[in-house]
Amino acid sequence: MKLLTNRFLTFCFAALFATASFANLGDINVLKAREAYDKENAAALNEYTNKLKAQHHILAPYAQYWLMTLNLEDTDNSVISSFLVQHEDYAFEQSLRESLLKKLGRHKKWTLFAQELARYQATKNTAVECLTAEAAHVRDSNASLMPSKGLWLTGQSQPRECDTLFDAMESAGVIDEDAVWQRFRMAAEENRVSLAKAIMKRSKGYQSSQQKLMSSAYKSPSTFLKKKRVSFSTRFGHEANLFALTRLARKDTWTAINAYKKIASLLSRDEQSYFHAMLGLQAAKRHEPEAKLWFQKANITSLSPEQISWYARATLRQSDWTHLLTVIAKMQPEIAEEARWRYWKARALMALKKGANQQDKQAVDILTKLALERHYYGWLAQDELVNYTPPKLAHYNAAKREVAAIGKLPGVKRTAVLLSLELRWEGRREWKKVIASFDDKQLLAAAEFANQKGWNDLAINTADDTRGVHDFSLRYLMPYKKLMTNAANVQGVDVTWVHGITRQESRFMHYAKSHVGAAGLMQLMPTTARWAAKRAGVENYKRSMIHDLDTNVTIGTYYLRYTLALMNGNKIMATAGYNAGPSRAKKWLGAQSLEGAIYAETIPFNETRKYVQRVMANMHMYNQQLGIKGMTLKQLMGRTPAKQVS
């Protein structure tokens, strides 16, 4: 949770006092309570909590929750439990119960832990999962700990609540030497070197001097290997040298290959396979044509989901349809069933049948089912089917009484107050809690309520959740249609593209700010905004203007035009460039012209790949919203040119 800054709270206070409709001074106490919580000032928080309770403020329970969280260790467990029962419909109920469960687990209060666990709606909370497994082991020490091995086998850091469980698993032999080094590799693959170094402490042959050697392998892998810093006489020696090789593979394929050749005879077959899998992964992300060869030298059945996905992308980029089918056939079922690989499997089948004057039956079956799904790959699937007529989707407009009923729900009332106080994270959580059990019609009523309130992000996300009944005018809102149309016309760019970008960037919320500092409707970085403002003719531009609607859209549409010009009018490249930078978009071109969908599929940055696909899908849907016909999604994606040889 992001803490509110003093400056932001000052702004909130000023805004509240300046608002004519502001009648409840209790709202100020909410903000002061939140400020006290952020500063961990329990005395002040207690004071404002009491004031809010006396005022019967709708958010008084939030102040109680903050105070309870701050004083968790000193608050009686029964008081917390009773509070949770009274406020089970509040969004904070889940996180407070998780905090209570962690507290009970730390203090080994297993009977109380079991009672609270029975009331807990399980989510992906690793600390609670570890404590639940520990509690089960305490109840029955003979029960197998093997089902908990998945909690160990991850490249992510695990919470401290897992330590006791891991100790028990190590004593029981569930975490053996192979499991230690398996997780070591997983952490190293994610570049979490500190975690990898901590994991290897559980190795039976661990020595403190190995920490320094690992640092050396990380900082200068080439020197580490040349000077033979560690022999192959121990498991650590094998893993450290293999780690150094994979570090080299991240930087340069042929440097890694040359180093590998010198020690290959000392590596086991599995270690050789692991190296080639890692080399293939890095080479594929760099779009090197040899990537496919490195993957072929690895054991395909041992490839991770990321590795086998990039193996498939490497074959796709070369339009090696036969090889692509082979790779997809070897994927783990849950990976192969992803929409992307169902789509590309069908495309491969169709490509191999090309010229036979008929579509492959298996491909048609895959595409027909996929075409019913309302997303990027579903719409691409529709484009591949000859004479395909999409089924008429069930549309629903919520009645006024249904929309009004949403506003009367206690959770929605809390959402409204939280959002009015700029406590947006809490407001979104309350909303999510309210709609969690809604059916499609209720979701659309809620989306319309949010739309009327100007909560554009909540309206879009809620309408996006429907499965059988839809309202695409809510799913693809155009709250600033006139503003964006005018700006798009001035810059000579497609208004549907501007909407598609903005929907993905901010969900049309002008206050949006990303973790890297991008701000406003079109999520402009401060330096980019300043640079573009001059060229867009924005006079006396100041950084504070970035959240102004007119200014943000003026600068954003100018930058879109600029990026589009850099890409010679290629929208898919310009979209990638808007997100990741123009130079990267050009770097990702192929030696030969690529189909736009293949270019997008093989973008090495996960965030940018999803971004491009979603923006282009958004544009496709906004075309339909505005009645612009005759252009399929595949046609919108177009083709990218061959990379220019320098």
XYZ file of C-alpha atoms in Angstrom:
646
model
C 0.000 0.000 0.000
C 1.365 3.388 -0.910
C 1.548 5.806 1.965
C 0.056 9.240 1.506
C 2.589 12.017 1.548
C 2.213 15.117 3.686
C 1.931 17.205 0.532
C -0.879 15.023 -0.794
C -2.772 15.162 2.512
C -2.405 18.928 2.597
C -3.913 19.010 -0.877
C -6.804 16.821 0.289
C -7.462 19.062 3.313
C -7.444 22.182 1.130
C -9.714 20.580 -1.431
C -12.230 19.567 1.203
C -12.400 23.000 2.784
C -12.738 24.602 -0.656
C -15.597 22.347 -1.765
C -19.008 23.881 -1.338
C -20.689 20.490 -0.901
C -18.401 19.557 1.953
C -20.587 19.382 5.034
C -19.102 16.675 7.198
C -16.029 17.742 9.123
C -15.624 14.094 10.020
C -14.044 13.642 6.589
C -11.153 15.784 7.767
C -10.763 13.477 10.735
C -10.582 10.511 8.379
C -7.663 12.100 6.552
C -5.985 13.047 9.804
C -6.458 9.495 11.039
C -4.914 8.182 7.857
C -1.996 10.581 8.205
C -1.441 9.401 11.793
C -1.513 5.800 10.582
C 1.047 6.516 7.880
C 3.308 8.141 10.469
C 2.691 5.254 12.916
C 1.455 7.771 15.475
C -0.812 5.532 17.550
C -1.775 8.226 20.062
C -3.010 10.634 17.393
C -4.719 7.819 15.495
C -6.532 6.752 18.662
C -7.744 10.333 19.165
C -9.171 10.636 15.650
C -10.633 7.147 15.818
C -12.609 8.102 18.912
C -13.828 11.285 17.219
C -14.991 9.367 14.167
C -16.776 6.780 16.309
C -18.515 9.543 18.249
C -19.588 11.130 14.952
C -20.804 7.750 13.664
C -18.828 8.440 10.527
C -19.245 5.878 7.763
C -15.470 5.342 7.696
C -14.981 5.098 11.460
C -14.356 1.331 11.106
C -11.455 2.154 8.771
C -9.815 4.212 11.497
C -10.391 1.313 13.894
C -8.818 -1.040 11.368
C -5.764 1.209 10.980
C -5.392 1.461 14.757
C -5.787 -2.289 15.182
C -3.188 -2.917 12.477
C -0.762 -0.523 14.156
C -1.297 -2.144 17.561
C -1.762 -5.709 16.331
C 0.665 -7.363 18.743
C -0.816 -5.558 21.755
C -4.476 -6.026 20.835
C -6.284 -8.967 22.369
C -7.008 -11.659 19.797
C -10.651 -11.884 20.847
C -11.103 -8.146 20.245
C -9.725 -8.492 16.717
C -11.882 -11.548 16.047
C -15.019 -9.796 17.298
C -14.244 -6.733 15.167
C -13.863 -8.968 12.104
C -17.249 -10.589 12.700
C -18.884 -7.159 12.934
C -17.228 -5.904 9.748
C -17.082 -8.979 7.547
C -18.546 -7.046 4.590
C -15.714 -4.483 4.622
C -12.859 -4.763 2.142
C -10.246 -4.703 4.908
C -11.705 -7.828 6.537
C -9.556 -10.181 4.491
C -6.246 -8.408 5.088
C -6.924 -7.956 8.826
C -7.837 -11.631 9.186
C -4.628 -12.543 7.379
C -2.694 -10.354 9.820
C -4.437 -12.071 12.731
C -3.678 -15.522 11.303
C -0.003 -14.581 10.922
C 0.078 -13.310 14.482
C -1.522 -16.505 15.818
C 0.866 -18.610 13.753
C 3.932 -16.749 14.987
C 2.818 -17.316 18.565
C 1.889 -20.957 17.892
C -1.748 -20.431 18.953
C -2.871 -23.277 16.733
C -6.361 -23.785 18.205
C -7.263 -20.140 17.665
C -5.518 -20.280 14.294
C -7.802 -23.140 13.214
C -10.896 -21.217 14.334
C -9.958 -18.123 12.360
C -8.840 -20.175 9.368
C -12.340 -21.660 9.146
C -13.689 -18.119 8.578
C -10.968 -17.213 6.084
C -11.655 -17.043 2.357
C -8.432 -18.460 0.963
C -6.485 -16.242 -1.382
C -2.937 -16.447 -2.665
C -1.330 -15.441 0.631
C 1.888 -17.407 0.966
C 2.388 -16.616 4.661
C -1.030 -18.036 5.533
C -0.412 -21.068 3.304
C 2.860 -21.794 5.086
C 1.304 -21.412 8.529
C -1.627 -23.623 7.518
C 0.816 -26.348 6.448
C 2.781 -25.899 9.677
C -0.418 -26.160 11.728
C -1.347 -29.397 9.940
C 2.120 -30.780 10.664
C 1.779 -29.878 14.350
C -1.542 -31.733 14.502
C -0.102 -34.799 12.796
C 3.680 -34.998 12.661
C 3.430 -38.173 10.571
C 1.553 -36.427 7.775
C 3.595 -35.922 4.621
C 5.029 -32.478 3.991
C 5.486 -33.237 0.310
C 2.295 -31.346 -0.733
C 3.958 -28.173 0.584
C 7.024 -28.522 -1.620
C 5.559 -26.060 -4.103
C 5.879 -23.340 -1.460
C 9.623 -23.939 -1.484
C 10.121 -24.269 -5.224
C 9.862 -20.664 -6.335
C 12.245 -17.998 -7.509
C 10.502 -15.443 -5.289
C 11.402 -14.538 -1.721
C 9.042 -16.180 0.726
C 7.782 -14.530 3.940
C 9.377 -15.244 7.298
C 6.264 -17.210 8.302
C 7.528 -19.984 6.007
C 10.877 -20.472 7.784
C 9.678 -22.960 10.401
C 7.840 -24.994 7.774
C 10.937 -25.068 5.591
C 13.024 -26.225 8.553
C 10.570 -29.082 9.132
C 10.613 -29.946 5.428
C 14.400 -30.031 5.464
C 14.425 -32.307 8.529
C 11.932 -34.610 6.815
C 14.035 -34.755 3.657
C 11.418 -33.013 1.530
C 13.885 -30.203 0.968
C 16.879 -32.278 -0.044
C 20.074 -31.269 -1.837
C 18.401 -31.369 -5.235
C 15.535 -29.180 -3.987
C 18.010 -26.642 -2.605
C 19.817 -26.273 -5.906
C 16.600 -26.395 -7.909
C 15.328 -23.351 -6.071
C 18.765 -21.758 -6.288
C 18.504 -21.934 -10.077
C 14.958 -20.579 -10.027
C 16.082 -17.535 -8.045
C 19.128 -17.047 -10.282
C 16.937 -17.204 -13.394
C 14.932 -14.277 -12.029
C 18.169 -12.430 -11.251
C 17.498 -12.594 -7.507
C 21.100 -13.200 -6.544
C 20.723 -12.287 -2.870
C 17.939 -14.838 -2.566
C 20.008 -17.470 -4.394
C 22.878 -16.894 -1.982
C 20.515 -17.276 0.979
C 19.017 -20.482 -0.423
C 22.362 -22.220 -0.821
C 22.938 -21.907 2.930
C 20.665 -24.936 3.261
C 23.070 -27.019 1.172
C 24.888 -29.742 3.140
C 28.243 -28.628 1.769
C 27.693 -24.933 2.467
C 30.661 -22.814 3.527
C 30.597 -19.062 4.203
C 33.376 -18.509 1.638
C 30.917 -19.512 -1.076
C 29.102 -16.193 -0.673
C 32.109 -14.247 -1.946
C 32.591 -16.685 -4.808
C 28.975 -16.238 -5.872
C 29.414 -12.470 -5.845
C 32.452 -12.888 -8.082
C 30.520 -15.105 -10.511
C 27.744 -12.522 -10.637
C 29.917 -9.426 -11.119
C 32.480 -10.862 -13.527
C 31.370 -14.250 -14.893
C 33.975 -14.263 -17.660
C 36.871 -13.753 -15.232
C 35.338 -16.256 -12.809
C 35.354 -18.953 -15.491
C 38.755 -18.075 -16.976
C 40.498 -18.190 -13.605
C 38.684 -21.392 -12.620
C 37.733 -19.914 -9.283
C 35.795 -23.029 -8.236
C 36.505 -26.646 -9.107
C 33.866 -29.147 -10.201
C 34.542 -31.462 -7.261
C 31.427 -30.335 -5.354
C 27.792 -29.616 -6.161
C 28.445 -25.975 -5.368
C 31.278 -25.961 -7.915
C 28.974 -27.246 -10.635
C 26.208 -24.779 -9.791
C 28.540 -21.766 -9.447
C 30.174 -22.415 -12.834
C 26.789 -23.017 -14.429
C 25.550 -19.778 -12.866
C 28.497 -17.896 -14.382
C 27.743 -19.400 -17.799
C 24.111 -18.327 -17.669
C 25.223 -14.836 -16.606
C 27.324 -14.682 -19.759
C 24.361 -15.928 -21.810
C 22.343 -12.909 -20.651
C 24.901 -10.595 -22.248
C 26.262 -12.315 -25.348
C 25.538 -15.671 -26.928
C 28.914 -16.396 -28.485
C 30.943 -15.394 -25.440
C 28.836 -17.845 -23.452
C 29.253 -20.586 -26.091
C 33.047 -20.193 -26.153
C 33.211 -20.382 -22.363
C 30.864 -23.385 -22.351
C 33.002 -25.350 -24.809
C 35.955 -25.182 -22.419
C 34.071 -26.826 -19.543
C 31.326 -28.800 -21.309
C 33.016 -32.130 -20.619
C 32.840 -31.414 -16.876
C 29.090 -30.829 -16.930
C 26.485 -33.564 -16.644
C 23.968 -34.108 -19.432
C 21.266 -32.382 -17.375
C 23.560 -29.429 -16.732
C 24.355 -29.139 -20.427
C 20.637 -29.204 -21.189
C 19.987 -26.510 -18.583
C 22.662 -24.259 -20.087
C 21.255 -24.634 -23.601
C 17.739 -23.909 -22.357
C 18.930 -20.711 -20.686
C 20.982 -19.772 -23.748
C 17.973 -20.396 -25.987
C 15.785 -18.222 -23.785
C 18.153 -15.255 -23.867
C 18.895 -15.666 -27.583
C 15.178 -15.866 -28.386
C 14.524 -12.655 -26.475
C 17.284 -11.032 -28.517
C 15.646 -12.445 -31.670
C 18.763 -14.326 -32.677
C 18.075 -16.905 -35.405
C 20.203 -19.518 -33.601
C 17.835 -19.546 -30.604
C 15.911 -22.474 -32.047
C 19.152 -24.479 -32.338
C 20.027 -23.937 -28.663
C 16.565 -25.031 -27.569
C 16.913 -28.171 -29.684
C 20.015 -29.088 -27.694
C 18.020 -28.924 -24.451
C 15.656 -31.528 -23.048
C 12.316 -30.105 -24.108
C 10.453 -31.873 -21.301
C 12.485 -30.013 -18.680
C 11.879 -26.526 -20.077
C 10.143 -24.030 -17.805
C 6.883 -22.383 -18.977
C 8.826 -19.259 -19.958
C 11.468 -21.237 -21.833
C 9.078 -23.366 -23.849
C 6.966 -20.294 -24.673
C 10.046 -18.562 -26.054
C 11.025 -21.729 -27.920
C 7.630 -21.475 -29.621
C 8.144 -17.763 -30.311
C 11.542 -18.472 -31.864
C 9.961 -20.925 -34.319
C 7.031 -18.567 -34.929
C 9.326 -15.677 -35.804
C 10.886 -17.871 -38.503
C 7.448 -19.101 -39.677
C 8.617 -22.652 -39.036
C 5.076 -23.947 -38.672
C 5.960 -27.639 -38.452
C 8.443 -27.020 -35.659
C 5.957 -24.760 -33.888
C 3.394 -27.566 -33.765
C 6.031 -29.883 -32.288
C 6.859 -27.384 -29.545
C 3.211 -26.698 -28.699
C 2.602 -30.451 -28.476
C 5.342 -30.670 -25.827
C 4.010 -27.786 -23.724
C 2.557 -28.355 -20.287
C -1.256 -28.669 -20.758
C -2.014 -25.426 -18.917
C 0.404 -23.540 -21.203
C -0.821 -25.168 -24.425
C -4.411 -24.268 -23.489
C -3.637 -20.575 -23.243
C -5.503 -18.598 -25.892
C -2.268 -17.533 -27.597
C -1.035 -21.070 -28.221
C -4.432 -22.328 -29.305
C -4.489 -19.505 -31.856
C -0.966 -20.104 -33.140
C -1.513 -23.859 -33.273
C -4.509 -23.262 -35.516
C -2.491 -20.834 -37.638
C 0.279 -23.419 -38.004
C -2.204 -26.087 -39.074
C -3.704 -23.721 -41.613
C -0.310 -22.659 -42.955
C 0.653 -26.284 -43.562
C -2.630 -26.851 -45.404
C -2.190 -23.747 -47.557
C -2.792 -24.390 -51.234
C -5.068 -27.355 -50.580
C -8.159 -25.223 -51.285
C -9.624 -26.096 -47.909
C -9.140 -25.130 -44.305
C -7.759 -27.696 -41.886
C -10.677 -29.151 -39.898
C -8.787 -29.197 -36.597
C -7.736 -25.582 -37.143
C -11.305 -24.540 -37.915
C -12.567 -26.269 -34.761
C -9.943 -24.503 -32.623
C -10.618 -21.117 -34.187
C -14.405 -21.466 -34.026
C -14.270 -22.063 -30.267
C -11.659 -19.361 -29.743
C -13.691 -16.858 -31.772
C -16.378 -16.910 -29.070
C -13.928 -15.479 -26.524
C -13.996 -11.694 -26.180
C -10.321 -10.775 -26.305
C -7.383 -10.150 -28.656
C -6.859 -13.770 -29.730
C -10.592 -14.346 -30.042
C -10.923 -11.471 -32.496
C -7.864 -12.606 -34.433
C -9.443 -16.063 -34.620
C -12.566 -14.572 -36.203
C -10.406 -13.006 -38.909
C -9.023 -16.413 -39.944
C -12.381 -18.092 -40.501
C -13.824 -17.962 -44.016
C -17.372 -16.564 -44.200
C -17.532 -16.378 -40.420
C -20.503 -14.566 -38.925
C -19.969 -13.724 -35.263
C -22.882 -14.798 -33.059
C -25.086 -11.978 -31.863
C -24.038 -11.257 -28.312
C -26.592 -10.827 -25.566
C -26.744 -7.115 -24.768
C -28.177 -5.638 -21.606
C -28.951 -2.101 -20.500
C -29.529 -1.913 -16.787
C -32.807 -0.299 -15.749
C -32.716 2.903 -13.696
C -33.994 1.078 -10.608
C -31.179 -1.496 -10.916
C -28.575 1.245 -11.161
C -30.124 3.133 -8.245
C -30.095 -0.040 -6.143
C -26.317 -0.253 -6.570
C -25.895 3.154 -4.973
C -27.798 2.048 -1.881
C -25.395 -0.785 -1.059
C -23.303 -0.051 2.069
C -20.066 -1.005 0.335
C -20.800 1.345 -2.563
C -21.543 4.173 -0.133
C -18.158 3.557 1.463
C -16.560 3.466 -1.981
C -18.020 6.874 -2.789
C -16.684 8.470 0.394
C -13.266 6.871 0.051
C -12.919 8.049 -3.545
C -14.089 11.545 -2.619
C -11.285 11.666 -0.033
C -8.721 10.504 -2.630
C -8.309 7.206 -0.775
C -8.497 5.486 -4.124
C -6.766 2.221 -3.289
C -9.206 1.594 -0.449
C -12.117 2.736 -2.606
C -11.258 0.283 -5.362
C -10.952 -2.533 -2.828
C -14.413 -1.761 -1.425
C -15.859 -1.769 -4.934
C -14.183 -5.058 -5.781
C -15.572 -6.611 -2.604
C -19.088 -5.435 -3.463
C -19.154 -6.800 -7.016
C -17.300 -10.057 -6.272
C -20.471 -12.187 -6.302
C -22.458 -10.221 -8.914
C -23.946 -11.881 -11.971
C -23.609 -10.263 -15.413
C -26.695 -8.061 -15.120
C -25.670 -6.806 -11.694
C -22.182 -6.115 -13.006
C -23.602 -4.006 -15.822
C -25.830 -2.106 -13.396
C -22.764 -1.460 -11.239
C -20.721 -0.419 -14.273
C -23.411 2.078 -15.271
C -23.524 3.453 -11.717
C -19.747 3.916 -11.792
C -20.029 5.543 -15.215
C -22.579 8.042 -13.938
C -20.294 8.827 -11.005
C -17.340 9.436 -13.315
C -15.445 6.449 -11.950
C -14.299 5.526 -15.436
C -11.772 2.903 -14.365
C -14.302 1.071 -12.195
C -16.944 1.277 -14.925
C -14.632 -0.238 -17.551
C -13.169 -2.931 -15.315
C -16.602 -3.962 -14.037
C -18.130 -4.159 -17.522
C -15.035 -6.116 -18.576
C -15.935 -8.875 -16.092
C -19.153 -10.001 -17.780
C -19.134 -13.347 -19.534
C -22.521 -14.006 -21.122
C -24.244 -10.629 -21.257
C -22.402 -7.482 -22.348
C -22.529 -3.740 -22.801
C -19.557 -2.770 -24.928
C -20.380 0.938 -24.658
C -19.425 0.615 -20.977
C -16.530 -1.737 -21.588
C -15.119 0.700 -24.140
C -16.076 4.049 -22.681
C -15.413 7.323 -24.462
C -15.868 9.882 -21.678
C -13.746 12.524 -23.421
C -14.821 11.786 -26.975
C -15.038 15.415 -28.135
C -11.714 16.406 -26.571
C -9.897 13.411 -28.012
C -11.504 13.696 -31.420
C -10.442 17.326 -31.724
C -6.884 16.590 -30.576
C -6.626 13.567 -32.886
C -7.830 15.624 -35.848
C -5.322 18.382 -35.119
C -2.466 15.874 -35.078
C -3.799 13.748 -37.919
C -3.949 10.473 -35.976
C -6.807 7.990 -35.638
C -9.170 8.886 -32.813
C -9.754 5.174 -32.138
C -6.013 4.741 -31.637
C -5.968 7.622 -29.147
C -8.862 6.025 -27.268
C -7.204 2.606 -27.405
C -3.985 3.988 -25.938
C -5.768 5.971 -23.222
C -8.002 3.075 -22.181
C -4.921 0.940 -21.648
C -2.846 3.679 -20.037
C -5.228 5.149 -17.482
C -8.764 3.846 -17.991
C -9.556 7.544 -18.626
C -8.682 8.625 -15.075
C -6.868 11.968 -15.295
C -5.195 11.605 -11.877
C -3.575 8.268 -12.804
C 0.116 7.934 -12.025
C 2.296 4.903 -12.704
C 5.057 3.467 -10.527
C 7.656 4.985 -12.876
C 6.138 8.475 -12.759
C 4.010 8.572 -15.924
C 0.970 10.763 -15.302
C -2.425 11.830 -16.579
C -4.880 10.401 -19.083
C -2.203 9.429 -21.595
C 0.432 8.542 -18.967
C 3.201 10.910 -20.004
C 6.623 10.831 -18.412
C 7.573 14.291 -17.061
C 10.614 14.669 -19.340
C 8.659 13.518 -22.404
C 5.804 15.861 -21.535
C 8.133 18.846 -21.182
C 9.848 18.047 -24.486
C 6.598 17.453 -26.377
C 4.814 20.459 -24.841
C 7.171 22.880 -26.604
C 6.653 21.189 -29.963
C 2.902 20.900 -29.482
C 2.619 24.631 -28.892
C 1.660 24.466 -25.219
C 2.626 27.849 -23.790
C 4.154 28.347 -20.350
C 4.097 24.633 -19.640
C 4.638 23.609 -16.026
C 4.916 20.106 -14.603
C 1.711 20.624 -12.609
C -0.192 20.934 -15.905
C 0.371 17.259 -16.752
C -2.928 16.296 -15.075
C -4.911 18.967 -16.929
C -7.145 17.145 -19.415
C -6.657 19.457 -22.396
C -2.921 19.753 -21.856
C -2.342 16.045 -21.342
C -4.320 15.049 -24.434
C -2.715 17.788 -26.543
C 0.778 16.641 -25.590
C -0.114 12.942 -25.747
C -1.604 13.081 -29.225
C 1.370 15.114 -30.440
C 3.731 12.461 -29.094
C 1.664 9.759 -30.808
C 2.001 11.595 -34.109
C 5.735 12.042 -33.530
C 6.208 8.344 -32.733
C 4.072 7.312 -35.700
C 6.216 9.453 -38.008
C 9.380 7.817 -36.635
C 7.856 4.451 -37.541
C 6.876 5.582 -41.046
C 3.201 5.319 -40.226
C 3.368 1.783 -38.756
C 0.854 1.811 -35.897
C 1.894 -1.408 -34.203
C 5.499 -0.236 -33.996
C 4.392 3.216 -32.849
C 2.295 1.610 -30.108
C 5.287 -0.412 -28.955
C 7.409 2.726 -29.123
C 4.908 4.722 -27.046
C 5.255 2.158 -24.273
C 8.898 1.050 -24.455
C 10.611 3.756 -26.492
C 11.008 4.201 -30.274
C 14.514 2.712 -30.428
C 13.349 -0.568 -28.922
C 10.397 -0.801 -31.291
C 12.838 -0.607 -34.215
C 15.273 -3.018 -32.589
C 12.561 -5.695 -32.470
C 12.069 -5.748 -36.248
C 12.935 -8.945 -38.085
C 15.458 -9.521 -40.852
C 12.395 -10.040 -43.050
C 9.020 -8.338 -42.958
C 6.835 -9.774 -40.188
C 3.107 -10.115 -39.806
C 2.051 -7.589 -37.154
C 0.675 -10.278 -34.855
C 4.022 -12.138 -34.980
C 5.949 -8.936 -34.270
C 3.721 -8.299 -31.233
C 3.915 -11.913 -30.033
C 7.706 -11.855 -30.000
C 8.213 -8.563 -28.148
C 10.648 -9.545 -25.369
C 9.113 -7.335 -22.661
C 6.031 -8.976 -21.145
C 4.480 -5.625 -20.268
C 4.981 -4.150 -23.734
C 3.766 -7.310 -25.492
C 0.492 -7.257 -23.541
C 0.243 -3.503 -23.980
C 0.517 -3.618 -27.766
C -1.955 -6.478 -28.072
C -4.487 -4.786 -25.801
C -4.167 -1.360 -27.429
C -4.707 -2.830 -30.896
C -7.676 -4.857 -29.612
C -9.033 -1.662 -28.012
C -8.667 0.171 -31.313
C -10.534 -2.630 -33.072
C -13.417 -2.309 -30.608
C -13.491 1.486 -30.748
C -13.767 1.206 -34.536
C -16.934 -0.794 -33.949
C -18.182 1.691 -31.361
C -17.810 4.522 -33.855
C -19.248 2.528 -36.741
C -15.951 2.368 -38.651
C -16.209 -0.827 -40.678
C -14.135 -2.771 -43.171
C -10.994 -3.178 -41.060
C -10.360 -6.430 -39.174
C -7.995 -6.659 -36.216
C -5.505 -8.587 -38.335
C -5.591 -5.810 -40.913
C -5.110 -3.215 -38.178
C -2.048 -5.132 -37.016
C -0.660 -5.020 -40.566
C 2.963 -5.949 -41.178
C 6.258 -4.577 -39.954
C 9.088 -3.824 -42.402
C 12.395 -5.659 -42.468
C 15.083 -4.176 -40.252
C 17.385 -1.838 -42.136
C 20.962 -3.082 -42.333
C 23.311 -0.395 -41.045
